[in-house]
């Protein structure tokens, strides 16, 4: 995924990309339904993967993420190439993206599962982390 940090004083004002890595941690109680396909699981990994793909990856993978503060002339000049552009109403920093991604996953997380932690790596050693324990879920989203 590529992004631009509008008004940034350094190199991040340019279109550049990262090989983002997202770690998703969920919490809950394993399914007690003996004999069921998901017996002993919080959620089948394939369902969790589908949730993450539907809510995040399908939209953001290989896209260019821009804020609403990006110049219209840049957006219009890129639009003619039919690029996959995501225009958000916030600066697409790793910190803001992980908060936004948490909100999207929480909104679709099947009950009674809970999103516990979301860790978005921008590089191998720099990341932002959203933790349930640090956030008031009911008021944030
Ligand atoms: Zn960047």
PDB file of C-alpha atoms and ligand atoms in Angstrom:
ATOM      1  CA  UNK A   1       0.000   0.000   0.000  1.00  0.00           C
ATOM      2  CA  UNK A   2       1.208   3.454  -0.825  1.00  0.00           C
ATOM      3  CA  UNK A   3       0.397   6.703   0.882  1.00  0.00           C
ATOM      4  CA  UNK A   4       1.167  10.382   0.971  1.00  0.00           C
ATOM      5  CA  UNK A   5       1.414  12.439   4.133  1.00  0.00           C
ATOM      6  CA  UNK A   6       0.082  15.779   3.034  1.00  0.00           C
ATOM      7  CA  UNK A   7       2.024  18.768   4.402  1.00  0.00           C
ATOM      8  CA  UNK A   8       4.757  16.569   5.866  1.00  0.00           C
ATOM      9  CA  UNK A   9       8.065  18.397   6.121  1.00  0.00           C
ATOM     10  CA  UNK A  10      10.139  15.383   5.025  1.00  0.00           C
ATOM     11  CA  UNK A  11      10.196  12.657   2.411  1.00  0.00           C
ATOM     12  CA  UNK A  12       6.798  11.308   3.450  1.00  0.00           C
ATOM     13  CA  UNK A  13       5.113  14.107   1.479  1.00  0.00           C
ATOM     14  CA  UNK A  14       5.966  12.061  -1.628  1.00  0.00           C
ATOM     15  CA  UNK A  15       4.032   9.087  -2.919  1.00  0.00           C
ATOM     16  CA  UNK A  16       5.757   6.074  -1.382  1.00  0.00           C
ATOM     17  CA  UNK A  17       4.798   2.606  -0.294  1.00  0.00           C
ATOM     18  CA  UNK A  18       5.263   0.074   2.465  1.00  0.00           C
ATOM     19  CA  UNK A  19       4.822  -3.663   2.752  1.00  0.00           C
ATOM     20  CA  UNK A  20       2.419  -3.319   5.639  1.00  0.00           C
ATOM     21  CA  UNK A  21       1.865  -6.277   7.946  1.00  0.00           C
ATOM     22  CA  UNK A  22      -1.220  -6.484  10.138  1.00  0.00           C
ATOM     23  CA  UNK A  23      -1.425  -8.620  13.277  1.00  0.00           C
ATOM     24  CA  UNK A  24      -4.963  -9.203  14.520  1.00  0.00           C
ATOM     25  CA  UNK A  25      -5.579 -10.488  18.048  1.00  0.00           C
ATOM     26  CA  UNK A  26      -9.072 -11.522  19.078  1.00  0.00           C
ATOM     27  CA  UNK A  27     -10.453 -12.724  22.371  1.00  0.00           C
ATOM     28  CA  UNK A  28     -13.363 -14.850  23.431  1.00  0.00           C
ATOM     29  CA  UNK A  29     -14.312 -18.306  24.603  1.00  0.00           C
ATOM     30  CA  UNK A  30     -13.724 -21.378  22.448  1.00  0.00           C
ATOM     31  CA  UNK A  31     -16.910 -22.821  20.927  1.00  0.00           C
ATOM     32  CA  UNK A  32     -18.147 -25.624  23.188  1.00  0.00           C
ATOM     33  CA  UNK A  33     -20.292 -27.334  20.542  1.00  0.00           C
ATOM     34  CA  UNK A  34     -18.781 -30.838  20.466  1.00  0.00           C
ATOM     35  CA  UNK A  35     -18.796 -32.273  16.998  1.00  0.00           C
ATOM     36  CA  UNK A  36     -19.284 -28.909  15.284  1.00  0.00           C
ATOM     37  CA  UNK A  37     -16.836 -27.759  12.655  1.00  0.00           C
ATOM     38  CA  UNK A  38     -15.618 -24.928  14.901  1.00  0.00           C
ATOM     39  CA  UNK A  39     -15.573 -26.963  18.129  1.00  0.00           C
ATOM     40  CA  UNK A  40     -12.844 -25.581  20.365  1.00  0.00           C
ATOM     41  CA  UNK A  41     -12.195 -22.486  18.243  1.00  0.00           C
ATOM     42  CA  UNK A  42     -12.882 -18.806  18.894  1.00  0.00           C
ATOM     43  CA  UNK A  43     -13.591 -18.504  15.173  1.00  0.00           C
ATOM     44  CA  UNK A  44     -12.506 -20.559  12.214  1.00  0.00           C
ATOM     45  CA  UNK A  45      -9.352 -18.908  10.857  1.00  0.00           C
ATOM     46  CA  UNK A  46     -10.862 -18.922   7.377  1.00  0.00           C
ATOM     47  CA  UNK A  47     -13.774 -16.803   8.657  1.00  0.00           C
ATOM     48  CA  UNK A  48     -11.421 -14.399  10.416  1.00  0.00           C
ATOM     49  CA  UNK A  49      -9.298 -14.131   7.297  1.00  0.00           C
ATOM     50  CA  UNK A  50     -12.412 -13.432   5.224  1.00  0.00           C
ATOM     51  CA  UNK A  51     -13.489 -10.723   7.670  1.00  0.00           C
ATOM     52  CA  UNK A  52     -10.079  -9.015   7.468  1.00  0.00           C
ATOM     53  CA  UNK A  53     -10.006  -9.321   3.677  1.00  0.00           C
ATOM     54  CA  UNK A  54     -13.550  -8.015   3.246  1.00  0.00           C
ATOM     55  CA  UNK A  55     -13.098  -5.094   5.635  1.00  0.00           C
ATOM     56  CA  UNK A  56      -9.503  -4.097   4.930  1.00  0.00           C
ATOM     57  CA  UNK A  57      -7.330  -5.959   2.459  1.00  0.00           C
ATOM     58  CA  UNK A  58      -9.649  -5.945  -0.538  1.00  0.00           C
ATOM     59  CA  UNK A  59      -9.966  -2.188  -0.259  1.00  0.00           C
ATOM     60  CA  UNK A  60      -6.451  -1.182   0.764  1.00  0.00           C
ATOM     61  CA  UNK A  61      -4.056  -3.762  -0.676  1.00  0.00           C
ATOM     62  CA  UNK A  62      -2.087  -2.230  -3.554  1.00  0.00           C
ATOM     63  CA  UNK A  63      -3.947   1.047  -3.182  1.00  0.00           C
ATOM     64  CA  UNK A  64      -2.738   4.608  -2.830  1.00  0.00           C
ATOM     65  CA  UNK A  65      -4.105   6.119   0.372  1.00  0.00           C
ATOM     66  CA  UNK A  66      -4.562   9.862   0.450  1.00  0.00           C
ATOM     67  CA  UNK A  67      -6.082  12.274   2.918  1.00  0.00           C
ATOM     68  CA  UNK A  68      -8.720  14.836   2.081  1.00  0.00           C
ATOM     69  CA  UNK A  69      -5.905  17.393   2.450  1.00  0.00           C
ATOM     70  CA  UNK A  70      -4.160  16.041  -0.646  1.00  0.00           C
ATOM     71  CA  UNK A  71      -4.329  18.490  -3.507  1.00  0.00           C
ATOM     72  CA  UNK A  72      -7.203  17.914  -5.894  1.00  0.00           C
ATOM     73  CA  UNK A  73      -4.851  18.384  -8.836  1.00  0.00           C
ATOM     74  CA  UNK A  74      -2.739  15.413  -7.697  1.00  0.00           C
ATOM     75  CA  UNK A  75      -5.822  13.236  -7.196  1.00  0.00           C
ATOM     76  CA  UNK A  76      -7.241  14.243 -10.566  1.00  0.00           C
ATOM     77  CA  UNK A  77      -3.942  13.631 -12.340  1.00  0.00           C
ATOM     78  CA  UNK A  78      -3.771  10.105 -10.874  1.00  0.00           C
ATOM     79  CA  UNK A  79      -7.412   9.343 -11.565  1.00  0.00           C
ATOM     80  CA  UNK A  80      -6.833   9.260 -15.306  1.00  0.00           C
ATOM     81  CA  UNK A  81      -4.611   6.208 -14.812  1.00  0.00           C
ATOM     82  CA  UNK A  82      -7.427   4.372 -13.028  1.00  0.00           C
ATOM     83  CA  UNK A  83      -5.268   3.805  -9.943  1.00  0.00           C
ATOM     84  CA  UNK A  84      -6.831   2.228  -6.862  1.00  0.00           C
ATOM     85  CA  UNK A  85      -7.087   5.311  -4.655  1.00  0.00           C
ATOM     86  CA  UNK A  86      -8.514   5.476  -1.148  1.00  0.00           C
ATOM     87  CA  UNK A  87      -9.282   8.999   0.003  1.00  0.00           C
ATOM     88  CA  UNK A  88      -9.709   9.232   3.761  1.00  0.00           C
ATOM     89  CA  UNK A  89     -10.716  12.135   5.969  1.00  0.00           C
ATOM     90  CA  UNK A  90      -7.542  11.882   8.031  1.00  0.00           C
ATOM     91  CA  UNK A  91      -3.792  11.816   7.494  1.00  0.00           C
ATOM     92  CA  UNK A  92      -2.946   8.195   6.568  1.00  0.00           C
ATOM     93  CA  UNK A  93      -0.201   7.683   9.110  1.00  0.00           C
ATOM     94  CA  UNK A  94       0.363   4.261  10.598  1.00  0.00           C
ATOM     95  CA  UNK A  95      -1.136   5.573  13.860  1.00  0.00           C
ATOM     96  CA  UNK A  96      -4.355   6.827  12.256  1.00  0.00           C
ATOM     97  CA  UNK A  97      -4.706   3.809  10.009  1.00  0.00           C
ATOM     98  CA  UNK A  98      -4.536   1.315  12.872  1.00  0.00           C
ATOM     99  CA  UNK A  99      -7.303   3.210  14.723  1.00  0.00           C
ATOM    100  CA  UNK A 100      -9.427   3.306  11.578  1.00  0.00           C
ATOM    101  CA  UNK A 101      -8.798  -0.373  10.844  1.00  0.00           C
ATOM    102  CA  UNK A 102      -9.740  -1.306  14.418  1.00  0.00           C
ATOM    103  CA  UNK A 103     -13.051   0.508  14.037  1.00  0.00           C
ATOM    104  CA  UNK A 104     -13.840  -1.299  10.809  1.00  0.00           C
ATOM    105  CA  UNK A 105     -13.068  -4.717  12.297  1.00  0.00           C
ATOM    106  CA  UNK A 106     -14.946  -4.055  15.540  1.00  0.00           C
ATOM    107  CA  UNK A 107     -18.039  -3.041  13.584  1.00  0.00           C
ATOM    108  CA  UNK A 108     -18.119  -6.436  11.852  1.00  0.00           C
ATOM    109  CA  UNK A 109     -16.707  -8.708  14.569  1.00  0.00           C
ATOM    110  CA  UNK A 110     -19.220 -11.502  15.273  1.00  0.00           C
ATOM    111  CA  UNK A 111     -20.525 -11.625  18.837  1.00  0.00           C
ATOM    112  CA  UNK A 112     -19.216 -12.516  21.359  1.00  0.00           C
ATOM    113  CA  UNK A 113     -15.712 -12.147  19.911  1.00  0.00           C
ATOM    114  CA  UNK A 114     -13.724  -9.055  20.767  1.00  0.00           C
ATOM    115  CA  UNK A 115     -10.894  -7.340  18.988  1.00  0.00           C
ATOM    116  CA  UNK A 116      -8.142  -7.268  21.590  1.00  0.00           C
ATOM    117  CA  UNK A 117      -5.189  -5.872  19.690  1.00  0.00           C
ATOM    118  CA  UNK A 118      -4.317  -4.671  16.232  1.00  0.00           C
ATOM    119  CA  UNK A 119      -0.696  -4.119  15.291  1.00  0.00           C
ATOM    120  CA  UNK A 120       0.102  -2.474  11.967  1.00  0.00           C
ATOM    121  CA  UNK A 121       3.728  -2.724  10.866  1.00  0.00           C
ATOM    122  CA  UNK A 122       4.865  -0.108   8.378  1.00  0.00           C
ATOM    123  CA  UNK A 123       8.348  -1.554   8.288  1.00  0.00           C
ATOM    124  CA  UNK A 124       9.945  -4.554   9.965  1.00  0.00           C
ATOM    125  CA  UNK A 125      10.686  -2.513  13.088  1.00  0.00           C
ATOM    126  CA  UNK A 126       8.179   0.346  13.118  1.00  0.00           C
ATOM    127  CA  UNK A 127       4.530  -0.160  13.889  1.00  0.00           C
ATOM    128  CA  UNK A 128       1.470   1.263  15.569  1.00  0.00           C
ATOM    129  CA  UNK A 129      -0.663  -0.691  17.945  1.00  0.00           C
ATOM    130  CA  UNK A 130      -4.306  -0.385  18.946  1.00  0.00           C
ATOM    131  CA  UNK A 131      -5.228  -2.154  22.196  1.00  0.00           C
ATOM    132  CA  UNK A 132      -8.731  -2.675  23.502  1.00  0.00           C
ATOM    133  CA  UNK A 133      -7.606  -1.993  27.055  1.00  0.00           C
ATOM    134  CA  UNK A 134      -6.549   1.531  26.043  1.00  0.00           C
ATOM    135  CA  UNK A 135      -9.745   2.442  24.245  1.00  0.00           C
ATOM    136  CA  UNK A 136     -13.351   3.108  25.176  1.00  0.00           C
ATOM    137  CA  UNK A 137     -14.944   1.042  22.417  1.00  0.00           C
ATOM    138  CA  UNK A 138     -18.404   2.533  22.862  1.00  0.00           C
ATOM    139  CA  UNK A 139     -17.370   6.138  22.357  1.00  0.00           C
ATOM    140  CA  UNK A 140     -14.519   5.889  19.871  1.00  0.00           C
ATOM    141  CA  UNK A 141     -16.270   4.651  16.760  1.00  0.00           C
TER     142      UNK A 141
HETATM  143 ZN1  LIG B   1       5.065   6.016   4.690  1.00  0.00          ZN
END
